[in-house]
Coordinates of C-alpha atoms and ligand atoms in Angstrom, one line a residue:
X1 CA -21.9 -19.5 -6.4
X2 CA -22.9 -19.2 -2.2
X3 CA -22.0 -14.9 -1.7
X4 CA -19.4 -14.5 1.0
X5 CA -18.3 -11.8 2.5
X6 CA -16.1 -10.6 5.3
X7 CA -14.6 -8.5 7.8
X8 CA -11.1 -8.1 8.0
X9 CA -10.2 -6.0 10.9
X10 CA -6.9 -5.1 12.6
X11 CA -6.5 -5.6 16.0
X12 CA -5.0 -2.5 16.8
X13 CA -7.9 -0.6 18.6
X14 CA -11.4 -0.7 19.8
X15 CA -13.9 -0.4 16.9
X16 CA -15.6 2.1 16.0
X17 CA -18.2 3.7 13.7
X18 CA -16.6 3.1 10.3
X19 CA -15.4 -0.2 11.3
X20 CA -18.7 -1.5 12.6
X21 CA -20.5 -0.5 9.4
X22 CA -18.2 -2.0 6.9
X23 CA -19.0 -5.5 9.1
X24 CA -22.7 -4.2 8.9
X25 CA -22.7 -4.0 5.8
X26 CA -20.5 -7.1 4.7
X27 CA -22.8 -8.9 7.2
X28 CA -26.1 -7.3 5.5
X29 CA -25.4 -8.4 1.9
X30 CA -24.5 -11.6 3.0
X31 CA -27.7 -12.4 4.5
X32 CA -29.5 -10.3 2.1
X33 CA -27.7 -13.5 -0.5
X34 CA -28.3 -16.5 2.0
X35 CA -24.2 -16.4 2.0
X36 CA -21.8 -16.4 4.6
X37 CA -20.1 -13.9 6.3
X38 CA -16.6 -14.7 7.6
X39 CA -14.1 -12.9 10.1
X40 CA -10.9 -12.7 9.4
X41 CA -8.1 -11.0 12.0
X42 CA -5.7 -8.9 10.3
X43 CA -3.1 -9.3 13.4
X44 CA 0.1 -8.5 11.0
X45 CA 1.1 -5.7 12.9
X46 CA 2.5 -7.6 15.8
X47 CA 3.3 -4.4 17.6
X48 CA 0.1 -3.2 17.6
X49 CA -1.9 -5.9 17.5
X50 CA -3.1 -7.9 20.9
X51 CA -5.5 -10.1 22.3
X52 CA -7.6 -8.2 24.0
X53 CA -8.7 -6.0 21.0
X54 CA -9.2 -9.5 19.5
X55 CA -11.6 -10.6 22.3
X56 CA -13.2 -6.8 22.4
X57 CA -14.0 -6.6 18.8
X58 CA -15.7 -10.1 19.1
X59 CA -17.3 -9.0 21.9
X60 CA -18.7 -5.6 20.1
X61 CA -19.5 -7.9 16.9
X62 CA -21.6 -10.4 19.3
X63 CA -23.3 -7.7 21.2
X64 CA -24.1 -5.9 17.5
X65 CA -25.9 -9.5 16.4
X66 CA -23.3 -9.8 14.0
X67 CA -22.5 -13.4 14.1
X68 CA -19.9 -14.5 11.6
X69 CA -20.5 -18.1 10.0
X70 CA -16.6 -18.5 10.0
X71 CA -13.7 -17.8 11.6
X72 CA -12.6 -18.2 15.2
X73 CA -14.7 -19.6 17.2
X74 CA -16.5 -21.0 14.0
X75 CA -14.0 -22.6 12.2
X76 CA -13.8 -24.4 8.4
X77 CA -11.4 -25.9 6.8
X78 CA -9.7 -23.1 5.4
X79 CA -8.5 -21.0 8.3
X80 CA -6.6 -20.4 10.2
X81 CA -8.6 -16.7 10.7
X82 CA -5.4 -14.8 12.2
X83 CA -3.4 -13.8 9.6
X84 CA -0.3 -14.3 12.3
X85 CA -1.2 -18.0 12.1
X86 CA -1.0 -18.1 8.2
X87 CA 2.7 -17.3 7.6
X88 CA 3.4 -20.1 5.7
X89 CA 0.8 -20.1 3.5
X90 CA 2.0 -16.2 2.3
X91 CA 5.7 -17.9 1.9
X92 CA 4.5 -20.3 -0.2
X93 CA 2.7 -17.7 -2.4
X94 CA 5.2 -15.7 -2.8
X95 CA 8.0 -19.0 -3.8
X96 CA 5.4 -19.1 -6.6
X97 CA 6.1 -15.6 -7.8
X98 CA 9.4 -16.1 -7.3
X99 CA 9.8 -19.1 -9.4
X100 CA 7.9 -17.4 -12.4
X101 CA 10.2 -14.3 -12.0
X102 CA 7.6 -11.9 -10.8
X103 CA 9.1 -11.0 -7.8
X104 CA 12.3 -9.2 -7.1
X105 CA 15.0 -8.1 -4.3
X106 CA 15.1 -4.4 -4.0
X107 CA 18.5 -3.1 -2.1
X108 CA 17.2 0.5 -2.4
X109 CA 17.9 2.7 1.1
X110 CA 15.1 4.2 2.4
X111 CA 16.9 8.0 2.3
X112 CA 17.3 6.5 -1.7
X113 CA 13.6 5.8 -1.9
X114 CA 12.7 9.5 -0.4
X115 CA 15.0 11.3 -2.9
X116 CA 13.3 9.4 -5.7
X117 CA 10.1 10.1 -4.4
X118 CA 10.7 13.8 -4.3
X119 CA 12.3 14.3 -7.7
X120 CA 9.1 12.5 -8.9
X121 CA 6.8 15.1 -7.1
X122 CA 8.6 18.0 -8.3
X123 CA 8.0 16.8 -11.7
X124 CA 4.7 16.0 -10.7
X125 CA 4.5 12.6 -11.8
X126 CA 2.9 9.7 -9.6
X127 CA 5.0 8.6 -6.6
X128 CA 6.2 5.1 -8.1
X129 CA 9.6 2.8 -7.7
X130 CA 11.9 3.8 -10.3
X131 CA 12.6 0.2 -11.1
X132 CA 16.3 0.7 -10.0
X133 CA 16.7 -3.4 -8.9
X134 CA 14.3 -4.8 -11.3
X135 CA 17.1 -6.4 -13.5
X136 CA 20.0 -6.8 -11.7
X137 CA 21.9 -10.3 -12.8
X138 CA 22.1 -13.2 -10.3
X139 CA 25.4 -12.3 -9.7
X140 CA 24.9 -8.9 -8.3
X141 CA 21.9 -10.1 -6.8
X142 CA 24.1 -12.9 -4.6
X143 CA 27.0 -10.4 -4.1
X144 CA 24.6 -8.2 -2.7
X145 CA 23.1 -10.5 -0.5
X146 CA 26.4 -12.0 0.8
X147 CA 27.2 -8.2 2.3
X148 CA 24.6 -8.5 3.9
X149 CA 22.6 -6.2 2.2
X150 CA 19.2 -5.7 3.4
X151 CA 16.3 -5.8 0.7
X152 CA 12.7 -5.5 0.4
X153 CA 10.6 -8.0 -2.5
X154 CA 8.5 -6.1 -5.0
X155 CA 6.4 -7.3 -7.3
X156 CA 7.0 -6.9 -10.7
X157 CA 4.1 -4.9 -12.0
X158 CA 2.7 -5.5 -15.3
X159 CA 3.7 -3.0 -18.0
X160 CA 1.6 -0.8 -20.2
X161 CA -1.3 -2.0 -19.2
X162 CA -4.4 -1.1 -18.0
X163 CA -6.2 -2.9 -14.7
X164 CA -9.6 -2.3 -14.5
X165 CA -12.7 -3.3 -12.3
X166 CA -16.1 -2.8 -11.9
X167 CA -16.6 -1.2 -8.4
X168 CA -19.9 -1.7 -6.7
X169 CA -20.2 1.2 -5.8
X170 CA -18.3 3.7 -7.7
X171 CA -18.8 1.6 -11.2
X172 CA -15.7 1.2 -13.6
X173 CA -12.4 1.9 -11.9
X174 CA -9.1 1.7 -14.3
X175 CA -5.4 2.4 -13.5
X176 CA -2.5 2.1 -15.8
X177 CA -0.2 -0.5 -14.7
X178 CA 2.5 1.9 -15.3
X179 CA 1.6 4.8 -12.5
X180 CA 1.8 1.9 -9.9
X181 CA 4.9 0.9 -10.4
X182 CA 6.2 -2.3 -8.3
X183 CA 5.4 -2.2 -5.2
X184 CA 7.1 -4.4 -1.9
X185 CA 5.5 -7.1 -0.8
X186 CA 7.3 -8.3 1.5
X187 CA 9.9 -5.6 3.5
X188 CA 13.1 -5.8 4.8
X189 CA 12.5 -7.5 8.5
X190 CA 10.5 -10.3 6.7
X191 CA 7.2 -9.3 7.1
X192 CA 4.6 -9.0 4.6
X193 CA 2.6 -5.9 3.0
X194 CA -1.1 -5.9 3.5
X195 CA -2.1 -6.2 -0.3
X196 CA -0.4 -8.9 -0.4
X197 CA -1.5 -11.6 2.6
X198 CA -5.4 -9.6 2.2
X199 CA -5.7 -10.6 -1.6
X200 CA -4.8 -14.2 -0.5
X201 CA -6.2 -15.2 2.1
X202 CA -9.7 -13.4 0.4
X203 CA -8.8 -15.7 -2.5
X204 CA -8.0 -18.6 -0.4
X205 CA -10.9 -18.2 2.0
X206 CA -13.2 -18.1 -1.2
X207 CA -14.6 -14.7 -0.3
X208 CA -16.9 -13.3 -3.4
X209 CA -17.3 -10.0 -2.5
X210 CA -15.5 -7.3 -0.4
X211 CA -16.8 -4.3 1.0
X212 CA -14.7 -1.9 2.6
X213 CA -13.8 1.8 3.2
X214 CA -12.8 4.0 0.4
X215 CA -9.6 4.6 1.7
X216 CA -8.9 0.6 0.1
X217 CA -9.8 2.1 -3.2
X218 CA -6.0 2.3 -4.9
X219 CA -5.3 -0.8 -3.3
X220 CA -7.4 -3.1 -5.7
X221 CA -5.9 -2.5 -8.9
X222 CA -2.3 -3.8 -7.0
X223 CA -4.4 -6.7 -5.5
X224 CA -5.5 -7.4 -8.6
X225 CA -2.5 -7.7 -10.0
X226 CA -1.6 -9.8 -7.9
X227 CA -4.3 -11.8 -7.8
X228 CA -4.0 -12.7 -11.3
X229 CA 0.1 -13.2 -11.2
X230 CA -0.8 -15.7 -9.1
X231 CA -3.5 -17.4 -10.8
X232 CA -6.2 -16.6 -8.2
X233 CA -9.9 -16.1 -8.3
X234 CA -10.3 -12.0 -8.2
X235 CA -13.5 -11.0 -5.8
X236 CA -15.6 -8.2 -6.6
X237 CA -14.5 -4.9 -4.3
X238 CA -17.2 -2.2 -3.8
X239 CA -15.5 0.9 -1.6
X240 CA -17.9 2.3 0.7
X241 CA -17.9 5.9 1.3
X242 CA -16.1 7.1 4.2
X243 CA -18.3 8.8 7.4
X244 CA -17.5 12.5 8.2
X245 CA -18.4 14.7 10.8
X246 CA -20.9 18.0 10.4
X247 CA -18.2 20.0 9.3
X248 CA -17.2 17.4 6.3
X249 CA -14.1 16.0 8.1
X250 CA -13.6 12.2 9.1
X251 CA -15.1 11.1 12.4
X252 CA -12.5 11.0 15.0
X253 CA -13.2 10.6 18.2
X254 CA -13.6 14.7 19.1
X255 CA -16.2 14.8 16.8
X256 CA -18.5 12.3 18.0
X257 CA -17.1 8.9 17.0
X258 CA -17.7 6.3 20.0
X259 CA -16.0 2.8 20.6
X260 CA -18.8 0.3 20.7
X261 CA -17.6 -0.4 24.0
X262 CA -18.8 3.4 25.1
X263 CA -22.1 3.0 23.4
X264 CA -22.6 -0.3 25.3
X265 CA -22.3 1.1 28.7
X266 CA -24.0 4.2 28.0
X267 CA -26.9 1.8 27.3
X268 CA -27.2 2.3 23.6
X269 CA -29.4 -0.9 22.0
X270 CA -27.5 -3.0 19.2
X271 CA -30.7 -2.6 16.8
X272 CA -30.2 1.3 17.3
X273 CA -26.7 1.3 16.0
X274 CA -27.6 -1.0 13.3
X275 CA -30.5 1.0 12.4
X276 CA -28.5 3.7 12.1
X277 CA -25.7 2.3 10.6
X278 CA -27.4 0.8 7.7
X279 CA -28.7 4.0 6.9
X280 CA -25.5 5.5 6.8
X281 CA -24.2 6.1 3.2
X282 CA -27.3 3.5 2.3
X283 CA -30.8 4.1 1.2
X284 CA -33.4 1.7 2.5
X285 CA -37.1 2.5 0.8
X286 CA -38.3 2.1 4.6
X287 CA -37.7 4.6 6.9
X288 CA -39.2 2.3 9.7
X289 CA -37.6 0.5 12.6
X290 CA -36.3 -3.0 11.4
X291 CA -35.1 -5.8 13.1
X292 CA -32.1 -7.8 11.6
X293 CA -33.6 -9.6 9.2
X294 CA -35.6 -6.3 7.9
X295 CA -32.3 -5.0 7.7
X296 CA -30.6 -7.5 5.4
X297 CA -34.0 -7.6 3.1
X298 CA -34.1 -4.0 2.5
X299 CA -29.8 -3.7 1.7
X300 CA -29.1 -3.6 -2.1
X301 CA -25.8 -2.7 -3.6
X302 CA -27.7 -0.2 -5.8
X303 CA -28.5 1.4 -2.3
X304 CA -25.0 2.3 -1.6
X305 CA -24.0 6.0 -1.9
X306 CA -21.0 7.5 -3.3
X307 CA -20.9 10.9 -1.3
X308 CA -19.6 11.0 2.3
X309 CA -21.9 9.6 5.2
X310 CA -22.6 12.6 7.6
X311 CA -22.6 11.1 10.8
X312 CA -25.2 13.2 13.4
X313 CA -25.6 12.1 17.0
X314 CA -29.2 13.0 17.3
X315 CA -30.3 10.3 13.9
X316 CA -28.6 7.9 16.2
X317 CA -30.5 8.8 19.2
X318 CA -33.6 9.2 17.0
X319 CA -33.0 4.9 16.4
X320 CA -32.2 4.8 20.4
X321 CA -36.1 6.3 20.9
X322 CA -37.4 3.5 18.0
X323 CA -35.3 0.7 19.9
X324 CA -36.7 1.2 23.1
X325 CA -40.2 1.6 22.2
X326 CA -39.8 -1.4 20.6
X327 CA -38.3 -3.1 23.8
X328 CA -40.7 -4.7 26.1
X329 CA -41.3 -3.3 29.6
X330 CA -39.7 -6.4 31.4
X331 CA -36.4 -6.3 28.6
X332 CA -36.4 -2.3 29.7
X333 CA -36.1 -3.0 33.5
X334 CA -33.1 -5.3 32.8
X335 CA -31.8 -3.1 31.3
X336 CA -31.8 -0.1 33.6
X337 CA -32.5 -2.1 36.7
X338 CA -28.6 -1.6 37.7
X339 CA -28.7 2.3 37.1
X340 CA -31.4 2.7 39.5
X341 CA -31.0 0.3 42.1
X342 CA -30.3 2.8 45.3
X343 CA -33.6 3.9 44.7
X344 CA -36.8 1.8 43.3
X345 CA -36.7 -1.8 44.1
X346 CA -37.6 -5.2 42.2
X347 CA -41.4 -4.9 43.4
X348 CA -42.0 -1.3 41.9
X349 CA -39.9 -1.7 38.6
X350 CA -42.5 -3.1 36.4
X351 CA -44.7 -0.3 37.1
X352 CA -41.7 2.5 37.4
X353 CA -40.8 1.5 33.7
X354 CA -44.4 2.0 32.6
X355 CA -44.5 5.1 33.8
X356 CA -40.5 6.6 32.9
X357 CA -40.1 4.8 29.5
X358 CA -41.3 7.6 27.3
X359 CA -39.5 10.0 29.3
X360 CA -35.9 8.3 28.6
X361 CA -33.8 7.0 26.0
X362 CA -30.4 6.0 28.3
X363 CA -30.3 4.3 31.9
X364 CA -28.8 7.6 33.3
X365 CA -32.2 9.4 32.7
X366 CA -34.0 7.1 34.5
X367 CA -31.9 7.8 37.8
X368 CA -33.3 11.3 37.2
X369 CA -36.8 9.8 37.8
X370 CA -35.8 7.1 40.2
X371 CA -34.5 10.2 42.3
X372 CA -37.8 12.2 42.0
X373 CA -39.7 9.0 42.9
X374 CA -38.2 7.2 45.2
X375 CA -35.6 9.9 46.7
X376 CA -36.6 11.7 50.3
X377 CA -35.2 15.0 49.0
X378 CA -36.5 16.7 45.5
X379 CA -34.5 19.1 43.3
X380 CA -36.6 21.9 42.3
X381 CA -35.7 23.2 38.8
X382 CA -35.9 27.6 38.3
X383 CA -39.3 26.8 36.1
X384 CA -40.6 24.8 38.6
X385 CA -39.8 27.3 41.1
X386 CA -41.3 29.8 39.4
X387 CA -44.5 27.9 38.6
X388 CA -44.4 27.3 42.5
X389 CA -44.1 30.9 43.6
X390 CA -47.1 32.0 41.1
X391 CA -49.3 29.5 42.6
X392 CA -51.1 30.6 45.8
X393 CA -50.2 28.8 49.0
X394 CA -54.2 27.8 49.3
X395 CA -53.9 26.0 46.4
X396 CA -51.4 23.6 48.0
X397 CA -53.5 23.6 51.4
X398 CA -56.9 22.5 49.6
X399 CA -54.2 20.1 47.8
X400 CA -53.6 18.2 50.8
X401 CA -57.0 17.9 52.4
X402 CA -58.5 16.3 49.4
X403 CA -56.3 13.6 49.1
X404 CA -56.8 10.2 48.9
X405 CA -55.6 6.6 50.0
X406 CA -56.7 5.1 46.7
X407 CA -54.0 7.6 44.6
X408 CA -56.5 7.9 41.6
X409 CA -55.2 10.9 40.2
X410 CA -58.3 11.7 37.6
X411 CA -60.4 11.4 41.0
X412 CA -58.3 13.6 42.7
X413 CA -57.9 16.3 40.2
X414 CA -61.8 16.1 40.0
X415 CA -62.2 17.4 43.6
X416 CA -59.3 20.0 43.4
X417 CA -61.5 21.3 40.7
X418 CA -64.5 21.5 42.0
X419 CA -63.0 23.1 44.9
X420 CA -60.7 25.6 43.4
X421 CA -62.2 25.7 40.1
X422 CA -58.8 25.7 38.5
X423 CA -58.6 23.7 35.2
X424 CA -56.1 22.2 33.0
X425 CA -52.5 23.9 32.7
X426 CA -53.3 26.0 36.1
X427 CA -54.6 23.0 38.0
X428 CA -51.8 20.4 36.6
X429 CA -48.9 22.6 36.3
X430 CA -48.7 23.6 40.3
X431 CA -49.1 19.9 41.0
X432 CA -46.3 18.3 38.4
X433 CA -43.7 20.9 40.0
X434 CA -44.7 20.7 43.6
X435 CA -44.7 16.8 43.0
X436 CA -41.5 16.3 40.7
X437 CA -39.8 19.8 40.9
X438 CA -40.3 19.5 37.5
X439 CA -42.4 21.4 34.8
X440 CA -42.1 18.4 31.9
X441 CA -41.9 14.4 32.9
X442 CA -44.1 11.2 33.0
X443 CA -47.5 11.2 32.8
X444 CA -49.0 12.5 35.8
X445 CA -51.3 9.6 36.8
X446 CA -48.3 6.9 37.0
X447 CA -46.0 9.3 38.7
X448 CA -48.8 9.7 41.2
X449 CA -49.4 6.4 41.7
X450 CA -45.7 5.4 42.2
X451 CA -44.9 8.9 44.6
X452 CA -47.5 7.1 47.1
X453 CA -49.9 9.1 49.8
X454 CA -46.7 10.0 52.3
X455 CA -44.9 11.4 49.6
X456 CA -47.2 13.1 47.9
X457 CA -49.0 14.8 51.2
X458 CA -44.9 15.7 52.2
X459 CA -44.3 17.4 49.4
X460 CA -47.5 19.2 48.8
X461 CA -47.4 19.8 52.9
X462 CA -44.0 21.8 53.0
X463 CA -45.8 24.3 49.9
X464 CA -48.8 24.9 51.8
Ligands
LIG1 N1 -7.3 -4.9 7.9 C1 -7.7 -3.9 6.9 C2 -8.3 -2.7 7.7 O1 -8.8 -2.9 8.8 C3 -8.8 -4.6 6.0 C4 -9.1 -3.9 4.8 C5 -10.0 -4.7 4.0 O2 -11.2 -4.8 4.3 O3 -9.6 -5.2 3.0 O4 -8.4 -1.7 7.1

């Protein structure tokens, strides 16, 4: 049977870290199969659902290469893909439990509910519905219902048994039937719980496998169980371990989570995040640089990990400094062509890029460059300064006499040598932070080259 897999996201925010990498991953295994991977919009939540985190998170999922074979914009015959758009479909489901009896109405309060739920925990027993409405006659059931009771449907859990599954990641899972209880399905104002419309539209959409975050993990045994009240085929669930932060606790946005929206304009590359991702609670054998398709080749199942993924901003910047070295010099001025636009123009950006790209890993570090190249004025850093004051002023003076129109800067250095018969560190040291106010940067030839004779001679002029 064709793998498919799937991402099921609610529309209820910008994605993030943890929701990218489930997709990443779903999308990974499915091209890792020759499958398809499928997108599914989880828009149940009409409050907090809307449109424009629809259109975002397709956005971040097109910008991440993380095409989906179906869903919107790709449809087959068996969406709809929002589950607002599938209503009908759930009711007739659940007619189907309710014709074989496996479904009940539950008149419990809420404030009746909480009470239960606390005598339970001060017996310290699981939290489960004490099966108050699960045989009330007809008649009370229609009495109820004509004073206009309100009521929740649960499903009528199976009893003494024993539901277990193979997770593929954690291995054998089993919960008995009874510590569940029946859970609501559908609630009082009509709409329906997520374990419910999930389980079917995965079985309905054919999807094979299902990998998503650990916190899905008690879930499965009540989709399950569901699943097979209703005749449907079960998929195989692996729960993926959750990301944490470097003191253990889950990524939130204080400790370094980012929207993939805030990545894309700081100028992060997709293959970074994917790079990193991937390797994120998953072992590849290759700690090389892969493209997409290196990426689905090397992601095996057995690869998952069961302890918590620590997130660390500088692993993902380590795959931002792999991504652009991997980027061609033409792709790199596109792409920080708008961040430096006040100062170097189209003629000098192929040659600009040469010289800044192993000095950079975001747009915003280029300005820094652009500004020392191309600006009139130069910021003079405290170590430059104080490379500048140990330096005597003839050096600076000798400096300017021997330059040159033809900006060779091995030439150059030559004759400063013979001259001064400074060498290495005390001949290129005074020059990088008279030149770039600097005491690191670009190699010293390009920057050179790209400062130009005026800029060069007014800099080293105002020193001497
Ligand atoms: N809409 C659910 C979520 O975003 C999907 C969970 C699942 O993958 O089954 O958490």
């Amino acid at each position: 049977m064709m793998v498919k897999t799937r991402f099921a996201p609610s529309p209820t925010g910008l994605i993030h870290f943890g929701n990218v990498r489930t997709a990443l991953f779903n999308w990974l295994f499915a091209k890792h199969e020759q499958g398809n991977f499928l997108l599914r919009i989880e828009d149940t939540d009409a409050e907090r659902s809307s449109d424009e985190y629809i259109h975002a998170l397709m956005r971040d999922l097109e910008w991440l290469g993380l095409e989906w074979d179906e869903g919107e914009k790709h449809p087959k015959a068996l969406g709809p893909y929002r589950q607002s758009h599938r209503t009908s479909l759930y009711e007739t489901h659940l007619h189907r439990l309710e014709d074989t009896g496996q479904v009940y109405p539950c008149f419990c309060s809420v404030a009746e509910l909480e009470i239960s739920r606390k005598l339970q925990a001060q017996a310290s027993k699981p939290p489960r519905y004490s099966g108050k409405c699960a045989n009330l006659s007809v008649a009370e059931i229609e009495r109820k219902k004509a004073e206009g009771r309100d009521y929740t449907l649960r499903f009528r859990m199976p009893r003494g048994s024993l539901l277990t599954f193979n997770d593929l990641v954690r291995g054998l899972q089993s919960y008995p039937s009874d510590d569940i209880g029946d859970f609501i399905i559908r609630r009082s104002d009509g709409t329906f719980a997520f374990f419910f419309v999930n389980a079917i539209d995965d079985a309905l959409m054919e999807v094979t496998h299902v990998l998503r975050g650990e916190d899905h993990l008690t879930n499965t045994p009540r989709q399950i169980a569901l699943l097979q009240a209703m005749g449907m085929p079960i998929p195989e669930y692996g729960h993926i371990s959750l990301i944490v932060d470097s003191k253990g606790s889950p990524l939130s946005k204080r400790s370094g989570s980012m929207s993939m929206e805030a990545l894309r304009n700081k100028g992060y590359f997709p293959l970074a995040i994917n790079n990193y991702l991937a390797r994120l609670g998953h072992h590849y054998v290759s700690d090389g640089f892969l493209d997409m398709q290196g990426l689905a080749e090397g992601f095996m199942l057995a690869n998952l990990g069961r302890a918590p993924a620590r997130y660390e901003r500088s692993q993902l910047d380590h795959w931002q400094a792999l991504a652009l070295h991997e980027t061609s010099d033409g792709k790199v001025w596109e792409w920080l062509r708008e961040s430096v636009k006040d100062w170097v123009g189209e003629k000098d950006g192929a040659e600009f890029v040469s010289v800044i790209r192993h000095n950079i890993l975001f747009p915003e570090d280029a300005r820094v460059w652009a500004r020392v190249l191309f600006a009139d004025t130069l910021d003079i850093t405290d170590d430059a300064v104080k490379v500048l004051n140990e330096t005597d002023r003839d050096f600076f003076g000798i400096a300017v006499s021997l330059l040159e129109h033809n900006m060779d800067f091995l030439s150059y250095t030559q004759r400063i040598k013979n001259e001064t018969g400074r060498s290495g560190k005390g001949l290129f040291m005074p020059l990088r932070a008279a030149l770039t106010g600097n005491i690191h940067g670009p190699e010293m030839p390009g920057v050179f080259r790209l400062l130009g004779f005026d800029r060069v001679r007014g800099r080293l002029t105002r020193l001497a």
